Short mmCIF file of C-alpha atoms in Angstrom, two decimals:
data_model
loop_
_atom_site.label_atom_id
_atom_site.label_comp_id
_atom_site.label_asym_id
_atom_site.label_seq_id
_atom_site.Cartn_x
_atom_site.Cartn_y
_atom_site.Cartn_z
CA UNK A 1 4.65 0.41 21.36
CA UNK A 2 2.83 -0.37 24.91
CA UNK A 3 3.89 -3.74 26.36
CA UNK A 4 2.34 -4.39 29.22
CA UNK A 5 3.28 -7.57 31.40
CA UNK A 6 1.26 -9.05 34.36
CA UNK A 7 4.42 -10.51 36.67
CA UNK A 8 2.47 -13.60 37.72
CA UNK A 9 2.40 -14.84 34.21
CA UNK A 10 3.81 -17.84 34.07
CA UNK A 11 2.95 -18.43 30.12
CA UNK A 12 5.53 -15.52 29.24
CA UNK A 13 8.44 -15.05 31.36
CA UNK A 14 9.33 -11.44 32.11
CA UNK A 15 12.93 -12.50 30.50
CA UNK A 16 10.88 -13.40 27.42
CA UNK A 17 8.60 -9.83 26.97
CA UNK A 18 11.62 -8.25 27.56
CA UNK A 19 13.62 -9.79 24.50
CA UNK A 20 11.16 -7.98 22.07
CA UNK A 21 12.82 -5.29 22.44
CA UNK A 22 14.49 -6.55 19.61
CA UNK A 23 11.95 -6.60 17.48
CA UNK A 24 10.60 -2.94 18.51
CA UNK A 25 12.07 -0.25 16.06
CA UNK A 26 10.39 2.48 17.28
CA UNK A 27 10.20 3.92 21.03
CA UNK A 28 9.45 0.99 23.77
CA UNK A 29 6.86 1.83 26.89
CA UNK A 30 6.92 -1.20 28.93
CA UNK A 31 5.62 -1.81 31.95
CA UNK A 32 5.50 -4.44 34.47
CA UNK A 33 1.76 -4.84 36.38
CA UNK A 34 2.41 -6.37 39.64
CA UNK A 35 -0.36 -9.11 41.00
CA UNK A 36 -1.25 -9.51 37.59
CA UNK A 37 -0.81 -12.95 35.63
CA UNK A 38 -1.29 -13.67 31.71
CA UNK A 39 -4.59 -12.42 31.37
CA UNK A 40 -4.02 -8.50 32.45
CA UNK A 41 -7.24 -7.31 31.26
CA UNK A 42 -9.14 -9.91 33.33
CA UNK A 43 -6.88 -9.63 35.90
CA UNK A 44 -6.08 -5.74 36.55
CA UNK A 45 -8.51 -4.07 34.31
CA UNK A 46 -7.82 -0.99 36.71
CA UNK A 47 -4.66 -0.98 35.65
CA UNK A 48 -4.46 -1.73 32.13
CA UNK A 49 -7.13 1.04 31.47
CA UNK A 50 -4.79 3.26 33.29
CA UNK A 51 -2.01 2.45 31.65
CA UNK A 52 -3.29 2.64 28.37
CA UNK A 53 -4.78 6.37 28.89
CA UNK A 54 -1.70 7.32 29.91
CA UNK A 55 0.42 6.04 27.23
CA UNK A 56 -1.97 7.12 24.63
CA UNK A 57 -2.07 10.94 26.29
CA UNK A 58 1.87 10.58 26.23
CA UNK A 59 1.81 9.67 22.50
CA UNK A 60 -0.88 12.09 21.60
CA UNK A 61 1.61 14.98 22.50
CA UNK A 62 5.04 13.62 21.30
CA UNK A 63 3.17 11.95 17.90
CA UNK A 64 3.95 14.76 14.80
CA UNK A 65 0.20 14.28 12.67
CA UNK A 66 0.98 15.14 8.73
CA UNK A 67 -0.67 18.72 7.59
CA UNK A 68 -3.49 17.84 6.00
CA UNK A 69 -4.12 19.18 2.99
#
């Protein structure tokens, strides 16, 4: 899971996104996007796209695919 959290937001408290780790069974990736308030991809689409093409090239490599058969 990719949790990305703009630390302006004032909707979601950075207290708050990080209590779901709770909920998160499976590895965590969260990251905090400074200048950035609820609406990241408005806000710091930079930043979100990098963020995401880097998590997804990190999870490409460590993610096992099924034979297929």
């Amino acid at each position: 899971v990719l949790q990305l959290h703009g630390a302006l937001d004032r909707w979601v408290l950075p207290e708050s996104a990080a209590g779901s780790r709770h909920w998160i069974e499976g590895p965590l990736h969260a990251r905090m996007m400074p200048g950035a308030g609820h609406f990241l991809p408005e806000e710091a689409p930079e930043a979100v796209t990098t963020a995401l093409l880097d998590w997804l090239a990190v999870t490409a490599r460590t993610t096992r695919r099924p034979a297929r058969t």
